[in-house]
PDB file of C-alpha atoms and ligand atoms in Angstrom:
ATOM      1  CA  UNK A 252      99.353 109.322  97.751  1.00 44.00           C
ATOM      2  CA  UNK A 253     101.588 107.632 100.715  1.00 44.00           C
ATOM      3  CA  UNK A 254     100.446 107.892 104.063  1.00 50.00           C
ATOM      4  CA  UNK A 255     102.558 111.244 104.940  1.00 66.00           C
ATOM      5  CA  UNK A 256     100.805 114.482 104.844  1.00 84.00           C
ATOM      6  CA  UNK A 257      98.637 115.825 101.866  1.00 96.00           C
ATOM      7  CA  UNK A 258      97.173 118.729 100.922  1.00 98.00           C
ATOM      8  CA  UNK A 259      93.156 117.467 100.002  1.00 98.00           C
ATOM      9  CA  UNK A 260      90.558 119.879  98.993  1.00 98.00           C
ATOM     10  CA  UNK A 261      86.995 119.047 100.322  1.00 98.00           C
ATOM     11  CA  UNK A 262      83.802 120.107  98.892  1.00 98.00           C
ATOM     12  CA  UNK A 263      80.474 120.292 101.124  1.00 98.00           C
ATOM     13  CA  UNK A 264      82.718 120.159 103.503  1.00 98.00           C
ATOM     14  CA  UNK A 265      80.067 120.773 106.407  1.00 98.00           C
ATOM     15  CA  UNK A 266      77.156 118.645 105.368  1.00 98.00           C
ATOM     16  CA  UNK A 267      76.768 115.845 106.839  1.00 98.00           C
ATOM     17  CA  UNK A 268      79.074 113.373 104.629  1.00 98.00           C
ATOM     18  CA  UNK A 269      81.802 116.418 104.731  1.00 98.00           C
ATOM     19  CA  UNK A 270      81.974 117.021 107.972  1.00 98.00           C
ATOM     20  CA  UNK A 271      82.931 113.297 108.995  1.00 98.00           C
ATOM     21  CA  UNK A 272      85.025 113.152 106.126  1.00 98.00           C
ATOM     22  CA  UNK A 273      87.458 116.626 107.632  1.00 98.00           C
ATOM     23  CA  UNK A 274      87.379 115.363 110.985  1.00 97.00           C
ATOM     24  CA  UNK A 275      88.841 111.812 109.707  1.00 97.00           C
ATOM     25  CA  UNK A 276      91.311 113.287 106.882  1.00 97.00           C
ATOM     26  CA  UNK A 277      92.265 116.697 109.806  1.00 97.00           C
ATOM     27  CA  UNK A 278      93.140 113.873 112.616  1.00 96.00           C
ATOM     28  CA  UNK A 279      95.360 111.963 109.887  1.00 95.00           C
ATOM     29  CA  UNK A 280      97.147 114.776 109.873  1.00 95.00           C
ATOM     30  CA  UNK A 281      96.373 116.122 106.251  1.00 97.00           C
ATOM     31  CA  UNK A 282      95.958 119.886 105.279  1.00 97.00           C
ATOM     32  CA  UNK A 283      92.381 120.721 104.236  1.00 98.00           C
ATOM     33  CA  UNK A 284      90.917 123.207 102.139  1.00 98.00           C
ATOM     34  CA  UNK A 285      87.392 123.181 102.988  1.00 98.00           C
ATOM     35  CA  UNK A 286      84.687 124.404 100.329  1.00 98.00           C
ATOM     36  CA  UNK A 287      80.946 124.974 101.136  1.00 98.00           C
ATOM     37  CA  UNK A 288      78.628 128.552 100.860  1.00 98.00           C
ATOM     38  CA  UNK A 289      78.360 129.664 103.962  1.00 98.00           C
ATOM     39  CA  UNK A 290      81.343 131.512 105.547  1.00 98.00           C
ATOM     40  CA  UNK A 291      80.294 131.276 108.823  1.00 98.00           C
ATOM     41  CA  UNK A 292      80.356 127.453 109.296  1.00 98.00           C
ATOM     42  CA  UNK A 293      83.232 127.206 107.189  1.00 98.00           C
ATOM     43  CA  UNK A 294      85.285 129.194 109.842  1.00 98.00           C
ATOM     44  CA  UNK A 295      83.844 127.167 112.679  1.00 98.00           C
ATOM     45  CA  UNK A 296      85.008 123.870 111.329  1.00 98.00           C
ATOM     46  CA  UNK A 297      88.195 125.308 110.468  1.00 97.00           C
ATOM     47  CA  UNK A 298      88.606 126.433 113.899  1.00 97.00           C
ATOM     48  CA  UNK A 299      87.732 123.331 115.387  1.00 97.00           C
ATOM     49  CA  UNK A 300      89.788 121.340 113.443  1.00 97.00           C
ATOM     50  CA  UNK A 301      93.005 123.523 113.805  1.00 94.00           C
ATOM     51  CA  UNK A 302      92.604 123.365 117.737  1.00 94.00           C
ATOM     52  CA  UNK A 303      91.694 119.435 117.284  1.00 93.00           C
ATOM     53  CA  UNK A 304      93.813 118.150 114.561  1.00 91.00           C
ATOM     54  CA  UNK A 305      97.484 118.359 113.418  1.00 90.00           C
ATOM     55  CA  UNK A 306      97.460 119.234 109.714  1.00 83.00           C
ATOM     56  CA  UNK A 307      96.137 123.013 109.372  1.00 90.00           C
ATOM     57  CA  UNK A 308      93.104 124.012 107.840  1.00 95.00           C
ATOM     58  CA  UNK A 309      91.924 126.728 105.512  1.00 97.00           C
ATOM     59  CA  UNK A 310      88.043 127.859 103.913  1.00 98.00           C
ATOM     60  CA  UNK A 311      87.205 129.330 100.758  1.00 98.00           C
ATOM     61  CA  UNK A 312      83.637 130.028 100.538  1.00 98.00           C
ATOM     62  CA  UNK A 313      81.527 129.158  96.537  1.00 98.00           C
ATOM     63  CA  UNK A 314      78.517 128.521  95.042  1.00 98.00           C
ATOM     64  CA  UNK A 315      79.683 125.713  92.748  1.00 98.00           C
ATOM     65  CA  UNK A 316      76.242 126.261  91.201  1.00 98.00           C
ATOM     66  CA  UNK A 317      77.378 129.771  89.863  1.00 98.00           C
ATOM     67  CA  UNK A 318      80.659 129.943  87.242  1.00 98.00           C
ATOM     68  CA  UNK A 319      81.477 134.028  88.943  1.00 98.00           C
ATOM     69  CA  UNK A 320      81.964 131.753  92.078  1.00 98.00           C
ATOM     70  CA  UNK A 321      83.849 129.192  90.881  1.00 98.00           C
ATOM     71  CA  UNK A 322      86.236 131.375  89.562  1.00 98.00           C
ATOM     72  CA  UNK A 323      86.592 133.076  91.977  1.00 98.00           C
ATOM     73  CA  UNK A 324      87.485 130.169  93.970  1.00 98.00           C
ATOM     74  CA  UNK A 325      89.897 129.034  90.887  1.00 98.00           C
ATOM     75  CA  UNK A 326      91.353 132.597  91.316  1.00 98.00           C
ATOM     76  CA  UNK A 327      91.641 132.579  95.289  1.00 98.00           C
ATOM     77  CA  UNK A 328      93.414 128.769  95.018  1.00 97.00           C
ATOM     78  CA  UNK A 329      96.025 130.259  92.911  1.00 97.00           C
ATOM     79  CA  UNK A 330      96.519 133.696  94.993  1.00 98.00           C
ATOM     80  CA  UNK A 331      97.199 131.005  97.726  1.00 97.00           C
ATOM     81  CA  UNK A 332      99.708 128.727  95.290  1.00 97.00           C
ATOM     82  CA  UNK A 333      97.632 125.539  96.575  1.00 97.00           C
ATOM     83  CA  UNK A 334      98.649 122.607  95.042  1.00 98.00           C
ATOM     84  CA  UNK A 335      96.510 119.893  95.433  1.00 98.00           C
ATOM     85  CA  UNK A 336      97.436 116.364  96.240  1.00 98.00           C
ATOM     86  CA  UNK A 337      93.486 115.062  96.755  1.00 98.00           C
ATOM     87  CA  UNK A 338      90.075 116.596  95.761  1.00 98.00           C
ATOM     88  CA  UNK A 339      86.601 115.363  97.098  1.00 99.00           C
ATOM     89  CA  UNK A 340      83.814 116.251  95.373  1.00 99.00           C
ATOM     90  CA  UNK A 341      80.289 116.380  96.915  1.00 98.00           C
ATOM     91  CA  UNK A 342      77.944 117.915  93.903  1.00 98.00           C
ATOM     92  CA  UNK A 343      74.715 119.293  94.762  1.00 98.00           C
ATOM     93  CA  UNK A 344      71.967 117.564  94.490  1.00 95.00           C
ATOM     94  CA  UNK A 345      68.241 118.661  93.724  1.00 94.00           C
ATOM     95  CA  UNK A 346      65.517 116.722  95.913  1.00 93.00           C
ATOM     96  CA  UNK A 347      63.490 114.262  93.965  1.00 93.00           C
ATOM     97  CA  UNK A 348      60.179 115.084  93.022  1.00 94.00           C
ATOM     98  CA  UNK A 349      58.853 112.373  91.154  1.00 94.00           C
ATOM     99  CA  UNK A 350      58.604 113.452  87.769  1.00 95.00           C
ATOM    100  CA  UNK A 351      60.048 111.648  84.656  1.00 95.00           C
ATOM    101  CA  UNK A 352      60.471 114.841  82.380  1.00 96.00           C
ATOM    102  CA  UNK A 353      60.877 117.759  83.896  1.00 95.00           C
ATOM    103  CA  UNK A 354      60.576 120.803  81.926  1.00 97.00           C
ATOM    104  CA  UNK A 355      63.368 122.075  79.580  1.00 98.00           C
ATOM    105  CA  UNK A 356      64.313 124.749  81.796  1.00 98.00           C
ATOM    106  CA  UNK A 357      64.592 122.876  84.715  1.00 97.00           C
ATOM    107  CA  UNK A 358      66.814 120.170  82.846  1.00 98.00           C
ATOM    108  CA  UNK A 359      68.893 123.195  82.646  1.00 98.00           C
ATOM    109  CA  UNK A 360      69.184 124.561  85.742  1.00 98.00           C
ATOM    110  CA  UNK A 361      69.769 120.766  87.540  1.00 98.00           C
ATOM    111  CA  UNK A 362      72.817 120.285  84.566  1.00 98.00           C
ATOM    112  CA  UNK A 363      74.218 123.732  85.943  1.00 98.00           C
ATOM    113  CA  UNK A 364      73.744 123.341  89.685  1.00 98.00           C
ATOM    114  CA  UNK A 365      74.924 119.177  89.829  1.00 98.00           C
ATOM    115  CA  UNK A 366      77.219 118.902  86.804  1.00 98.00           C
ATOM    116  CA  UNK A 367      78.441 122.020  84.560  1.00 98.00           C
ATOM    117  CA  UNK A 368      79.247 124.320  87.919  1.00 98.00           C
ATOM    118  CA  UNK A 369      80.742 121.068  90.382  1.00 98.00           C
ATOM    119  CA  UNK A 370      83.316 120.108  87.015  1.00 98.00           C
ATOM    120  CA  UNK A 371      84.125 123.734  86.370  1.00 98.00           C
ATOM    121  CA  UNK A 372      85.532 123.553  90.302  1.00 98.00           C
ATOM    122  CA  UNK A 373      86.802 120.337  89.737  1.00 98.00           C
ATOM    123  CA  UNK A 374      88.856 121.750  86.666  1.00 98.00           C
ATOM    124  CA  UNK A 375      90.084 124.248  88.534  1.00 98.00           C
ATOM    125  CA  UNK A 376      91.511 121.892  91.182  1.00 98.00           C
ATOM    126  CA  UNK A 377      93.296 119.497  88.689  1.00 98.00           C
ATOM    127  CA  UNK A 378      95.000 122.645  87.675  1.00 98.00           C
ATOM    128  CA  UNK A 379      96.870 122.747  90.949  1.00 98.00           C
ATOM    129  CA  UNK A 380      97.702 119.060  91.079  1.00 98.00           C
ATOM    130  CA  UNK A 381     101.698 118.618  90.322  1.00 98.00           C
ATOM    131  CA  UNK A 382     101.637 114.511  90.363  1.00 98.00           C
ATOM    132  CA  UNK A 383     104.743 112.925  89.886  1.00 98.00           C
ATOM    133  CA  UNK A 384     103.825 109.057  89.316  1.00 97.00           C
ATOM    134  CA  UNK A 385     107.793 108.074  89.089  1.00 97.00           C
ATOM    135  CA  UNK A 386     108.525 109.402  92.477  1.00 97.00           C
ATOM    136  CA  UNK A 387     105.339 107.777  93.624  1.00 95.00           C
ATOM    137  CA  UNK A 388     103.448 111.291  93.962  1.00 97.00           C
ATOM    138  CA  UNK A 389      99.748 110.857  92.784  1.00 98.00           C
ATOM    139  CA  UNK A 390      97.180 112.657  93.009  1.00 98.00           C
ATOM    140  CA  UNK A 391      93.512 111.342  94.042  1.00 98.00           C
ATOM    141  CA  UNK A 392      89.869 112.346  92.793  1.00 99.00           C
ATOM    142  CA  UNK A 393      87.188 110.529  94.979  1.00 99.00           C
ATOM    143  CA  UNK A 394      83.637 112.276  93.434  1.00 99.00           C
ATOM    144  CA  UNK A 395      80.762 111.559  95.679  1.00 98.00           C
ATOM    145  CA  UNK A 396      77.613 109.887  94.039  1.00 98.00           C
ATOM    146  CA  UNK A 397      74.475 107.639  94.364  1.00 98.00           C
ATOM    147  CA  UNK A 398      73.650 104.224  93.645  1.00 97.00           C
ATOM    148  CA  UNK A 399      71.395 106.112  90.641  1.00 97.00           C
ATOM    149  CA  UNK A 400      74.698 105.660  89.095  1.00 98.00           C
ATOM    150  CA  UNK A 401      74.128 102.217  88.576  1.00 97.00           C
ATOM    151  CA  UNK A 402      70.442 101.125  89.195  1.00 96.00           C
ATOM    152  CA  UNK A 403      67.407 103.279  88.270  1.00 96.00           C
ATOM    153  CA  UNK A 404      65.381 105.442  90.899  1.00 95.00           C
ATOM    154  CA  UNK A 405      61.927 105.506  89.476  1.00 92.00           C
ATOM    155  CA  UNK A 406      61.442 108.908  91.365  1.00 93.00           C
ATOM    156  CA  UNK A 407      63.988 110.791  90.747  1.00 96.00           C
ATOM    157  CA  UNK A 408      65.244 111.583  86.723  1.00 97.00           C
ATOM    158  CA  UNK A 409      67.377 113.751  87.911  1.00 97.00           C
ATOM    159  CA  UNK A 410      69.852 112.121  89.929  1.00 97.00           C
ATOM    160  CA  UNK A 411      69.605 109.087  87.613  1.00 98.00           C
ATOM    161  CA  UNK A 412      70.728 111.199  84.679  1.00 98.00           C
ATOM    162  CA  UNK A 413      73.268 113.310  86.774  1.00 98.00           C
ATOM    163  CA  UNK A 414      74.863 110.765  88.633  1.00 98.00           C
ATOM    164  CA  UNK A 415      75.456 108.633  85.266  1.00 98.00           C
ATOM    165  CA  UNK A 416      77.054 111.825  83.447  1.00 98.00           C
ATOM    166  CA  UNK A 417      79.485 112.118  86.471  1.00 98.00           C
ATOM    167  CA  UNK A 418      80.014 108.125  86.265  1.00 98.00           C
ATOM    168  CA  UNK A 419      80.937 109.189  82.092  1.00 98.00           C
ATOM    169  CA  UNK A 420      82.786 112.222  83.125  1.00 98.00           C
ATOM    170  CA  UNK A 421      85.287 110.312  85.586  1.00 98.00           C
ATOM    171  CA  UNK A 422      85.837 107.795  83.068  1.00 98.00           C
ATOM    172  CA  UNK A 423      86.766 109.702  80.623  1.00 98.00           C
ATOM    173  CA  UNK A 424      89.378 111.736  82.945  1.00 98.00           C
ATOM    174  CA  UNK A 425      90.730 108.973  84.512  1.00 98.00           C
ATOM    175  CA  UNK A 426      91.548 107.780  81.000  1.00 98.00           C
ATOM    176  CA  UNK A 427      92.684 111.400  80.278  1.00 98.00           C
ATOM    177  CA  UNK A 428      94.605 112.031  83.608  1.00 98.00           C
ATOM    178  CA  UNK A 429      96.145 108.528  84.390  1.00 98.00           C
ATOM    179  CA  UNK A 430      99.294 108.645  82.486  1.00 98.00           C
ATOM    180  CA  UNK A 431     100.056 112.013  84.759  1.00 98.00           C
ATOM    181  CA  UNK A 432      99.401 110.210  87.629  1.00 98.00           C
ATOM    182  CA  UNK A 433      95.897 111.887  88.850  1.00 98.00           C
ATOM    183  CA  UNK A 434      93.409 109.012  89.461  1.00 98.00           C
ATOM    184  CA  UNK A 435      89.604 110.093  89.801  1.00 99.00           C
ATOM    185  CA  UNK A 436      87.268 106.948  91.256  1.00 98.00           C
ATOM    186  CA  UNK A 437      83.611 107.562  92.149  1.00 98.00           C
ATOM    187  CA  UNK A 438      82.077 106.399  95.333  1.00 98.00           C
ATOM    188  CA  UNK A 439      78.539 105.997  95.089  1.00 98.00           C
ATOM    189  CA  UNK A 440      76.810 105.861  98.575  1.00 98.00           C
ATOM    190  CA  UNK A 441      73.181 104.018  99.595  1.00 97.00           C
ATOM    191  CA  UNK A 442      71.052 106.196 102.178  1.00 96.00           C
ATOM    192  CA  UNK A 443      73.310 107.355 104.406  1.00 98.00           C
ATOM    193  CA  UNK A 444      72.703 108.029 107.832  1.00 97.00           C
ATOM    194  CA  UNK A 445      73.322 112.238 108.039  1.00 98.00           C
ATOM    195  CA  UNK A 446      71.479 114.426 110.463  1.00 96.00           C
ATOM    196  CA  UNK A 447      69.495 115.695 107.382  1.00 96.00           C
ATOM    197  CA  UNK A 448      68.769 111.980 106.613  1.00 95.00           C
ATOM    198  CA  UNK A 449      67.849 110.687 110.041  1.00 95.00           C
ATOM    199  CA  UNK A 450      65.626 114.059 110.022  1.00 96.00           C
ATOM    200  CA  UNK A 451      63.819 112.636 107.318  1.00 95.00           C
ATOM    201  CA  UNK A 452      63.680 109.640 108.530  1.00 95.00           C
ATOM    202  CA  UNK A 453      62.021 110.942 111.596  1.00 96.00           C
ATOM    203  CA  UNK A 454      59.163 112.372 109.679  1.00 95.00           C
ATOM    204  CA  UNK A 455      58.784 109.504 107.329  1.00 93.00           C
ATOM    205  CA  UNK A 456      58.233 107.612 110.880  1.00 96.00           C
ATOM    206  CA  UNK A 457      55.813 110.240 112.534  1.00 96.00           C
ATOM    207  CA  UNK A 458      53.503 110.621 108.641  1.00 94.00           C
ATOM    208  CA  UNK A 459      53.485 106.569 108.725  1.00 93.00           C
ATOM    209  CA  UNK A 460      52.734 105.961 112.846  1.00 96.00           C
ATOM    210  CA  UNK A 461      55.563 104.029 113.712  1.00 96.00           C
ATOM    211  CA  UNK A 462      58.595 104.554 115.870  1.00 95.00           C
ATOM    212  CA  UNK A 463      61.760 105.723 114.385  1.00 93.00           C
ATOM    213  CA  UNK A 464      63.338 102.154 115.111  1.00 94.00           C
ATOM    214  CA  UNK A 465      60.327 100.353 113.344  1.00 96.00           C
ATOM    215  CA  UNK A 466      60.987 102.891 110.227  1.00 96.00           C
ATOM    216  CA  UNK A 467      64.633 102.068 109.991  1.00 96.00           C
ATOM    217  CA  UNK A 468      64.417  98.082 110.441  1.00 97.00           C
ATOM    218  CA  UNK A 469      61.394  98.690 107.069  1.00 96.00           C
ATOM    219  CA  UNK A 470      63.063 101.029 104.782  1.00 96.00           C
ATOM    220  CA  UNK A 471      66.671  98.602 105.836  1.00 98.00           C
ATOM    221  CA  UNK A 472      64.915  95.308 105.507  1.00 98.00           C
ATOM    222  CA  UNK A 473      65.753  95.018 101.876  1.00 96.00           C
ATOM    223  CA  UNK A 474      69.533  95.546 102.054  1.00 98.00           C
ATOM    224  CA  UNK A 475      71.798  92.832 103.066  1.00 98.00           C
ATOM    225  CA  UNK A 476      73.489  94.318 105.996  1.00 98.00           C
ATOM    226  CA  UNK A 477      70.138  95.562 107.181  1.00 98.00           C
ATOM    227  CA  UNK A 478      71.363  99.144 107.997  1.00 97.00           C
ATOM    228  CA  UNK A 479      72.030 102.389 106.203  1.00 98.00           C
ATOM    229  CA  UNK A 480      75.787 103.716 106.357  1.00 98.00           C
ATOM    230  CA  UNK A 481      77.031 105.991 108.381  1.00 98.00           C
ATOM    231  CA  UNK A 482      79.114 109.481 107.542  1.00 98.00           C
ATOM    232  CA  UNK A 483      81.970 108.207 109.602  1.00 98.00           C
ATOM    233  CA  UNK A 484      81.942 105.016 106.882  1.00 98.00           C
ATOM    234  CA  UNK A 485      82.093 106.764 104.226  1.00 98.00           C
ATOM    235  CA  UNK A 486      84.969 109.288 105.615  1.00 98.00           C
ATOM    236  CA  UNK A 487      86.766 105.617 106.242  1.00 98.00           C
ATOM    237  CA  UNK A 488      85.960 104.976 102.298  1.00 98.00           C
ATOM    238  CA  UNK A 489      87.093 108.571 101.538  1.00 98.00           C
ATOM    239  CA  UNK A 490      90.275 108.150 102.805  1.00 98.00           C
ATOM    240  CA  UNK A 491      91.158 105.013 101.554  1.00 98.00           C
ATOM    241  CA  UNK A 492      90.380 106.131  98.007  1.00 98.00           C
ATOM    242  CA  UNK A 493      93.182 109.349  98.586  1.00 98.00           C
ATOM    243  CA  UNK A 494      95.253 106.709 100.427  1.00 97.00           C
ATOM    244  CA  UNK A 495      98.105 104.248  98.396  1.00 97.00           C
ATOM    245  CA  UNK A 496      94.987 101.866  98.876  1.00 98.00           C
ATOM    246  CA  UNK A 497      93.924 103.382  95.196  1.00 98.00           C
ATOM    247  CA  UNK A 498      97.492 103.580  93.269  1.00 98.00           C
ATOM    248  CA  UNK A 499      96.345 101.137  91.114  1.00 98.00           C
ATOM    249  CA  UNK A 500      92.724 102.118  91.220  1.00 98.00           C
ATOM    250  CA  UNK A 501      90.980 104.928  88.660  1.00 98.00           C
ATOM    251  CA  UNK A 502      87.972 104.983  86.932  1.00 98.00           C
ATOM    252  CA  UNK A 503      86.127 103.129  89.359  1.00 98.00           C
ATOM    253  CA  UNK A 504      82.746 103.215  90.917  1.00 98.00           C
ATOM    254  CA  UNK A 505      82.681 101.977  93.825  1.00 98.00           C
ATOM    255  CA  UNK A 506      79.199 101.396  95.640  1.00 98.00           C
ATOM    256  CA  UNK A 507      78.721 102.158  99.577  1.00 98.00           C
ATOM    257  CA  UNK A 508      75.196 100.985  99.913  1.00 98.00           C
ATOM    258  CA  UNK A 509      75.511  97.796 102.736  1.00 98.00           C
ATOM    259  CA  UNK A 510      74.896  95.140  99.387  1.00 98.00           C
ATOM    260  CA  UNK A 511      71.405  96.907  98.245  1.00 97.00           C
ATOM    261  CA  UNK A 512      72.430  97.160  94.533  1.00 96.00           C
ATOM    262  CA  UNK A 513      71.769  93.744  93.195  1.00 93.00           C
ATOM    263  CA  UNK A 514      73.534  94.168  89.346  1.00 89.00           C
ATOM    264  CA  UNK A 515      76.867  92.480  89.422  1.00 89.00           C
TER     265      UNK A 515
HETATM  266  N1  NAP B 101      73.298 111.369 102.884  1.00 66.60           N
HETATM  267  C1  NAP B 101      72.690 110.910 101.851  1.00 66.60           C
HETATM  268  O1  NAP B 101      71.657 109.520 101.916  1.00 66.60           O
HETATM  269  C2  NAP B 101      73.492 110.702 100.619  1.00 66.60           C
HETATM  270  C3  NAP B 101      73.336 109.502  99.592  1.00 66.60           C
HETATM  271  C4  NAP B 101      73.716 109.667  98.285  1.00 66.60           C
HETATM  272  C5  NAP B 101      74.571 110.751  97.804  1.00 66.60           C
HETATM  273  N2  NAP B 101      74.696 111.852  98.409  1.00 66.60           N
HETATM  274  C6  NAP B 101      75.770 112.933  98.626  1.00 66.60           C
HETATM  275  O2  NAP B 101      76.575 113.302  99.463  1.00 66.60           O
HETATM  276  C7  NAP B 101      77.092 114.436  99.411  1.00 66.60           C
HETATM  277  C8  NAP B 101      76.716 115.132 100.747  1.00 66.60           C
HETATM  278  O3  NAP B 101      75.397 114.889 101.294  1.00 66.60           O
HETATM  279  P1  NAP B 101      75.390 115.282 102.606  1.00 66.60           P
HETATM  280  O4  NAP B 101      74.083 114.023 103.176  1.00 66.60           O
HETATM  281  O5  NAP B 101      76.416 115.582 103.256  1.00 66.60           O
HETATM  282  O6  NAP B 101      74.141 116.851 102.368  1.00 66.60           O
HETATM  283  P2  NAP B 101      74.333 118.039 103.300  1.00 66.60           P
HETATM  284  O7  NAP B 101      74.189 117.505 104.317  1.00 66.60           O
HETATM  285  O8  NAP B 101      72.957 118.872 102.787  1.00 66.60           O
HETATM  286  O9  NAP B 101      75.198 119.095 102.863  1.00 66.60           O
HETATM  287  C9  NAP B 101      75.361 119.898 101.767  1.00 66.60           C
HETATM  288  C10 NAP B 101      76.822 119.866 101.832  1.00 66.60           C
HETATM  289  O10 NAP B 101      77.243 120.547 100.841  1.00 66.60           O
HETATM  290  C11 NAP B 101      77.507 122.516 100.565  1.00 66.60           C
HETATM  291  N3  NAP B 101      76.499 122.558  99.369  1.00 66.60           N
HETATM  292  C12 NAP B 101      75.387 122.982  99.393  1.00 66.60           C
HETATM  293  N4  NAP B 101      74.851 123.521  97.918  1.00 66.60           N
HETATM  294  C13 NAP B 101      76.060 124.348  97.516  1.00 66.60           C
HETATM  295  C14 NAP B 101      76.550 124.726  96.405  1.00 66.60           C
HETATM  296  N5  NAP B 101      75.800 125.243  95.697  1.00 66.60           N
HETATM  297  N6  NAP B 101      78.268 124.951  96.643  1.00 66.60           N
HETATM  298  C15 NAP B 101      78.974 124.402  97.605  1.00 66.60           C
HETATM  299  N7  NAP B 101      78.495 124.275  98.316  1.00 66.60           N
HETATM  300  C16 NAP B 101      77.645 123.320  98.247  1.00 66.60           C
HETATM  301  C17 NAP B 101      76.551 122.183 101.850  1.00 66.60           C
HETATM  302  O11 NAP B 101      77.256 123.288 102.743  1.00 66.60           O
HETATM  303  P3  NAP B 101      76.438 125.379 102.124  1.00 66.60           P
HETATM  304  O12 NAP B 101      75.072 124.856 102.411  1.00 66.60           O
HETATM  305  O13 NAP B 101      77.183 126.462 103.327  1.00 66.60           O
HETATM  306  O14 NAP B 101      77.054 125.267 100.768  1.00 66.60           O
HETATM  307  C18 NAP B 101      76.940 121.461 102.813  1.00 66.60           C
HETATM  308  O15 NAP B 101      78.365 121.719 103.239  1.00 66.60           O
HETATM  309  C19 NAP B 101      75.904 115.090  98.382  1.00 66.60           C
HETATM  310  O16 NAP B 101      76.865 115.046  97.012  1.00 66.60           O
HETATM  311  C20 NAP B 101      74.638 114.096  97.982  1.00 66.60           C
HETATM  312  O17 NAP B 101      74.255 113.795  96.861  1.00 66.60           O
HETATM  313  C21 NAP B 101      74.366 111.612  99.597  1.00 66.60           C
END
């Protein structure tokens, strides 16, 4: 992708990270296709972006966990003749359960909701891409992941397995699609202070009988940069990965964790 306006799909568009990503990409003049389940929130965001940013925005409601919903999403993309230059995929993630051996049914559900369903949406997005690397037109996919892609989280079996599955699939796609000019990278986030994450931090502070500032200082004391990430920082990294910055980069897992991960 070059600096000119592109058409980019953003899933999870109305969430804490999605909002920051959408605002940044729309301000830069890109046209966005916003996706999430709640049509009301998508419409409000679309109106806000259209009123404040140069690029055009549209939205499609989809439940990534459901095959029938993803099929409709794909048909809608095709009906609108959308040609995507980029896609930012934010697979839904179950909360941690502390259970290292979830039941078989639970695993089937997790794999469907966090991997199979979102992958089928990504497949639909890829089908619309028309890269032409010989003429400088490249398509960029950024899959939002987490640090359990590289470092096991003892309380979070589903995250450990799903994040590694995305790593493997992204690498596979990078090899398969690179010649066509389609780039696939994962961006693995450490704790990121979205409103949702801040609310859970506040609860932990109240439970521990400390202030929010004290709790935050404690939780980030083992992070070299001594802070959690901000949604705006994630948005800046996503914009970079969608830009010419990544024209010679694919199949990478980029850590966005304040230096938390110790492995090389
Ligand atoms: N925040 C962090 O600290 C952190 C750390 C590591 C990784 N991540 C990853 O970053 C991504 C975004 O996280 P966030 O903190 O911004 O989450 P969030 O605030 O909870 O937002 C989630 C977004 O995804 C949409 N969504 C949820 N389930 C969906 C489904 N089944 N189908 C389609 N859309 C769905 C939500 O909208 P609807 O509810 O309307 O569908 C919303 O737009 C996720 O992939 C998460 O795993 C976050």
